[in-house]
Amino acid sequence: MTEHRTAELQFYLTTDSPCPYLPNRTERKVFTHLGGRRAGEMHDLLSLHGFRRSQNIVYKPACVGCTACQSARVVIDEFEPNARQRRILRKNADLVTQDVFPAATREQYRLFRKYLNHRHAGGGMSDMSAFDYEYMIEDTPVHTVVVEYRKRSLDADNLNPLMAVALIDVLPDGLSMVYSFFDPDAHKRSLGAFMIMDQIARAKAAGLPHLYLGYWVKNSPKMAYKAEYKPLEVLTDADRWIPLED
């Protein structure tokens, strides 16, 4: 049995900043750095306790007087797409995927910038440079893959333009969606929802029980979509994963 000693890590607290999910509130995070030969082990352990990864940092909300952010994961074997989700799968049946090594490309960055400019202008990531994007993709001490989505091409030497990208961490008990983005001109395809269902299918094919979706926040319109992927489990204050009630 492997002994996990989180005491080997040093944890830090951020200062208060405006909450991106709930009005008139502030947020604070506890975080630590991952590195060395045991980075994967520590990442796996901390993920089970609600931490998320960003580059070589893992973090978790630690807000004073608020526990609205709850880590959420889909229970793979029990997931059944609803009518809307089945329509989305049919709309995107012409897309193919390719797993690539986490190395940033110009094509990815162009799509990333287009996505931010249309969907998150003025947000916390809106001023990310190509250098920042490279760090987001490549600075990972754990098992990470990039999944590219394109329309199917009959010519293997001439790929169709990139339509969506998902940055995925591979855990012993599931997949974790670190970040995803897509072509906003293809909004009728609901590519964000499609990528989630594609990752659910990938986890199922790999025999993995969960897909981690980040944080679900009650009463936050930004996070409401996650509850559509049922059954969804959330992590309680008592460090227990329980089903999210309707």
Short mmCIF file of C-alpha atoms in Angstrom, two decimals, residues 7-214:
data_model
loop_
_atom_site.label_atom_id
_atom_site.label_comp_id
_atom_site.label_asym_id
_atom_site.label_seq_id
_atom_site.Cartn_x
_atom_site.Cartn_y
_atom_site.Cartn_z
CA ALA A 7 2.42 16.95 4.90
CA GLU A 8 5.29 16.86 2.40
CA LEU A 9 3.54 19.65 0.50
CA GLN A 10 3.39 23.27 1.56
CA PHE A 11 -0.04 24.86 1.26
CA TYR A 12 -0.68 28.58 0.79
CA LEU A 13 -3.71 30.88 0.88
CA THR A 14 -4.50 33.54 -1.71
CA THR A 15 -5.79 36.95 -0.72
CA ASP A 16 -9.49 37.71 -1.15
CA SER A 17 -10.70 38.65 -4.63
CA PRO A 18 -14.15 39.15 -6.22
CA CYS A 19 -16.05 35.88 -6.61
CA PRO A 20 -16.56 34.99 -10.30
CA TYR A 21 -19.69 32.95 -9.59
CA LEU A 22 -21.83 34.70 -6.96
CA PRO A 23 -22.48 38.46 -6.69
CA ASN A 24 -21.27 40.55 -3.78
CA ARG A 25 -18.95 37.84 -2.50
CA THR A 26 -15.22 37.28 -2.39
CA GLU A 27 -13.21 34.14 -3.03
CA ARG A 28 -10.06 32.72 -1.53
CA LYS A 29 -8.12 29.60 -2.51
CA VAL A 30 -5.75 27.21 -0.83
CA PHE A 31 -3.07 25.93 -3.21
CA THR A 32 0.17 24.03 -3.48
CA HIS A 33 2.76 23.23 -6.15
CA LEU A 34 3.19 19.84 -7.77
CA GLY A 35 6.60 18.58 -8.75
CA GLY A 36 9.05 15.74 -8.48
CA ARG A 37 8.57 12.03 -8.96
CA ARG A 38 5.47 11.85 -6.73
CA ALA A 39 3.58 14.66 -8.48
CA GLY A 40 1.15 12.20 -10.08
CA GLU A 41 0.40 10.44 -6.80
CA MET A 42 -0.24 13.68 -4.96
CA HIS A 43 -2.41 15.00 -7.79
CA ASP A 44 -4.53 11.84 -7.72
CA LEU A 45 -4.98 12.07 -3.95
CA LEU A 46 -5.79 15.77 -3.90
CA SER A 47 -8.29 15.39 -6.78
CA LEU A 48 -10.28 12.99 -4.60
CA HIS A 49 -10.44 15.76 -2.01
CA GLY A 50 -11.73 18.44 -4.36
CA PHE A 51 -8.55 20.05 -5.69
CA ARG A 52 -8.20 21.15 -9.32
CA ARG A 53 -5.04 21.54 -11.40
CA SER A 54 -3.85 24.62 -13.27
CA GLN A 55 -0.36 24.08 -14.74
CA ASN A 56 1.81 22.84 -11.87
CA ILE A 57 -0.53 24.20 -9.18
CA VAL A 58 -3.48 22.46 -7.54
CA TYR A 59 -6.03 24.59 -5.72
CA LYS A 60 -9.32 24.44 -3.85
CA PRO A 61 -11.77 27.14 -2.68
CA ALA A 62 -11.23 28.17 0.94
CA CYS A 63 -13.65 31.05 1.26
CA VAL A 64 -14.58 32.49 4.63
CA GLY A 65 -18.22 31.74 5.49
CA CYS A 66 -19.05 30.16 2.12
CA THR A 67 -18.92 26.59 0.86
CA ALA A 68 -20.96 27.05 -2.33
CA CYS A 69 -18.25 25.60 -4.60
CA GLN A 70 -18.47 21.82 -4.64
CA SER A 71 -16.24 19.54 -6.68
CA ALA A 72 -18.42 17.60 -9.15
CA ARG A 73 -18.01 14.37 -11.09
CA VAL A 74 -20.21 12.32 -13.41
CA VAL A 75 -20.86 8.67 -12.52
CA ILE A 76 -19.96 7.10 -15.85
CA ASP A 77 -21.73 3.72 -15.76
CA GLU A 78 -25.06 5.29 -14.80
CA PHE A 79 -25.04 8.17 -17.27
CA GLU A 80 -27.73 8.10 -19.98
CA PRO A 81 -27.98 11.05 -22.41
CA ASN A 82 -31.32 12.83 -22.41
CA ALA A 83 -33.20 13.85 -25.56
CA ARG A 84 -31.30 17.14 -25.95
CA GLN A 85 -27.95 15.45 -25.45
CA ARG A 86 -28.79 12.77 -28.02
CA ARG A 87 -29.57 15.52 -30.55
CA ILE A 88 -26.18 17.10 -29.84
CA LEU A 89 -24.45 13.78 -30.41
CA ARG A 90 -26.20 13.40 -33.77
CA LYS A 91 -25.28 16.95 -34.82
CA ASN A 92 -21.61 16.21 -34.20
CA ALA A 93 -21.46 12.71 -35.66
CA ASP A 94 -19.28 14.14 -38.45
CA LEU A 95 -16.49 15.09 -36.04
CA VAL A 96 -13.40 13.00 -35.40
CA THR A 97 -10.98 13.26 -32.50
CA GLN A 98 -7.25 12.96 -32.16
CA ASP A 99 -5.27 12.66 -28.92
CA VAL A 100 -2.08 14.68 -29.13
CA PHE A 101 0.84 15.29 -26.79
CA PRO A 102 0.30 18.43 -24.63
CA ALA A 103 2.28 20.78 -26.86
CA ALA A 104 0.76 24.12 -27.84
CA THR A 105 0.27 24.86 -31.55
CA ARG A 106 -0.47 28.06 -33.43
CA GLU A 107 -3.74 26.61 -34.68
CA GLN A 108 -4.86 25.84 -31.15
CA TYR A 109 -3.95 29.32 -29.94
CA ARG A 110 -5.83 31.02 -32.79
CA LEU A 111 -8.95 29.08 -31.87
CA PHE A 112 -8.37 29.80 -28.16
CA ARG A 113 -8.14 33.55 -28.82
CA LYS A 114 -11.27 33.48 -30.96
CA TYR A 115 -13.14 31.63 -28.22
CA LEU A 116 -12.03 34.07 -25.49
CA ASN A 117 -12.85 37.13 -27.58
CA HIS A 118 -16.39 35.90 -28.26
CA ARG A 119 -17.24 34.14 -25.00
CA HIS A 120 -15.09 35.65 -22.24
CA ALA A 121 -14.09 39.15 -23.32
CA GLY A 122 -12.91 41.06 -20.28
CA GLY A 123 -12.62 37.90 -18.20
CA GLY A 124 -9.64 36.77 -16.17
CA MET A 125 -8.10 34.93 -19.13
CA SER A 126 -8.90 37.48 -21.83
CA ASP A 127 -5.36 38.90 -22.01
CA MET A 128 -3.55 35.55 -22.25
CA SER A 129 -0.68 35.64 -24.74
CA ALA A 130 0.60 32.78 -26.86
CA PHE A 131 3.30 32.33 -24.23
CA ASP A 132 0.63 32.06 -21.48
CA TYR A 133 -1.31 29.53 -23.55
CA GLU A 134 1.83 27.47 -24.03
CA TYR A 135 2.30 27.30 -20.27
CA MET A 136 -1.35 26.34 -19.73
CA ILE A 137 -1.01 23.39 -22.11
CA GLU A 138 2.56 22.23 -21.54
CA ASP A 139 3.33 22.98 -17.89
CA THR A 140 1.94 19.75 -16.46
CA PRO A 141 3.71 17.36 -14.10
CA VAL A 142 0.98 14.70 -14.48
CA HIS A 143 -0.49 12.48 -17.21
CA THR A 144 -2.23 14.96 -19.53
CA VAL A 145 -3.54 14.71 -23.09
CA VAL A 146 -4.95 17.23 -25.54
CA VAL A 147 -7.96 16.11 -27.58
CA GLU A 148 -8.52 17.89 -30.90
CA TYR A 149 -11.88 17.85 -32.68
CA ARG A 150 -12.26 18.36 -36.44
CA LYS A 151 -14.71 17.53 -39.20
CA ARG A 152 -13.94 14.21 -40.80
CA SER A 153 -11.63 14.53 -43.81
CA LEU A 154 -11.25 12.10 -46.70
CA ASP A 155 -7.68 13.27 -47.19
CA ALA A 156 -5.41 12.30 -44.31
CA ASP A 157 -2.76 14.77 -45.50
CA ASN A 158 -5.12 17.75 -45.42
CA LEU A 159 -6.97 18.03 -42.13
CA ASN A 160 -10.05 20.18 -41.76
CA PRO A 161 -9.77 23.22 -39.46
CA LEU A 162 -9.75 22.70 -35.73
CA MET A 163 -13.21 23.09 -34.19
CA ALA A 164 -12.65 22.32 -30.51
CA VAL A 165 -9.96 21.36 -28.00
CA ALA A 166 -10.10 19.67 -24.59
CA LEU A 167 -7.23 19.56 -22.10
CA ILE A 168 -7.65 16.36 -20.06
CA ASP A 169 -5.86 14.93 -17.02
CA VAL A 170 -5.91 11.13 -16.68
CA LEU A 171 -6.52 9.91 -13.11
CA PRO A 172 -6.69 6.35 -11.74
CA ASP A 173 -10.44 6.74 -11.16
CA GLY A 174 -11.42 8.90 -14.12
CA LEU A 175 -10.73 11.76 -16.47
CA SER A 176 -10.59 15.40 -15.41
CA MET A 177 -11.58 18.19 -17.79
CA VAL A 178 -9.01 20.88 -17.06
CA TYR A 179 -10.12 23.29 -19.80
CA SER A 180 -11.94 23.21 -23.13
CA PHE A 181 -12.70 25.71 -25.88
CA PHE A 182 -14.34 25.69 -29.29
CA ASP A 183 -15.20 27.70 -32.40
CA PRO A 184 -17.93 30.15 -31.35
CA ASP A 185 -19.14 30.34 -34.97
CA ALA A 186 -20.32 26.72 -34.57
CA HIS A 187 -22.56 27.55 -31.59
CA LYS A 188 -25.46 25.52 -33.02
CA ARG A 189 -23.41 22.37 -32.51
CA SER A 190 -23.23 22.86 -28.70
CA LEU A 191 -19.61 21.79 -28.80
CA GLY A 192 -19.06 22.32 -25.07
CA ALA A 193 -21.76 19.76 -24.26
CA PHE A 194 -20.50 17.45 -26.98
CA MET A 195 -16.98 17.41 -25.56
CA ILE A 196 -18.29 16.47 -22.11
CA MET A 197 -20.24 13.55 -23.56
CA ASP A 198 -17.28 12.50 -25.67
CA GLN A 199 -15.11 12.40 -22.55
CA ILE A 200 -17.80 10.41 -20.74
CA ALA A 201 -17.68 7.89 -23.61
CA ARG A 202 -13.87 7.80 -23.46
CA ALA A 203 -13.88 7.20 -19.71
CA LYS A 204 -16.40 4.40 -20.13
CA ALA A 205 -14.34 2.75 -22.87
CA ALA A 206 -11.29 2.90 -20.60
CA GLY A 207 -13.18 1.38 -17.68
CA LEU A 208 -12.88 4.55 -15.59
CA PRO A 209 -15.75 5.34 -13.20
CA HIS A 210 -15.77 9.15 -13.18
CA LEU A 211 -15.48 12.32 -15.23
CA TYR A 212 -14.44 15.31 -13.11
CA LEU A 213 -16.07 18.57 -14.24
CA GLY A 214 -14.58 21.06 -11.81
#
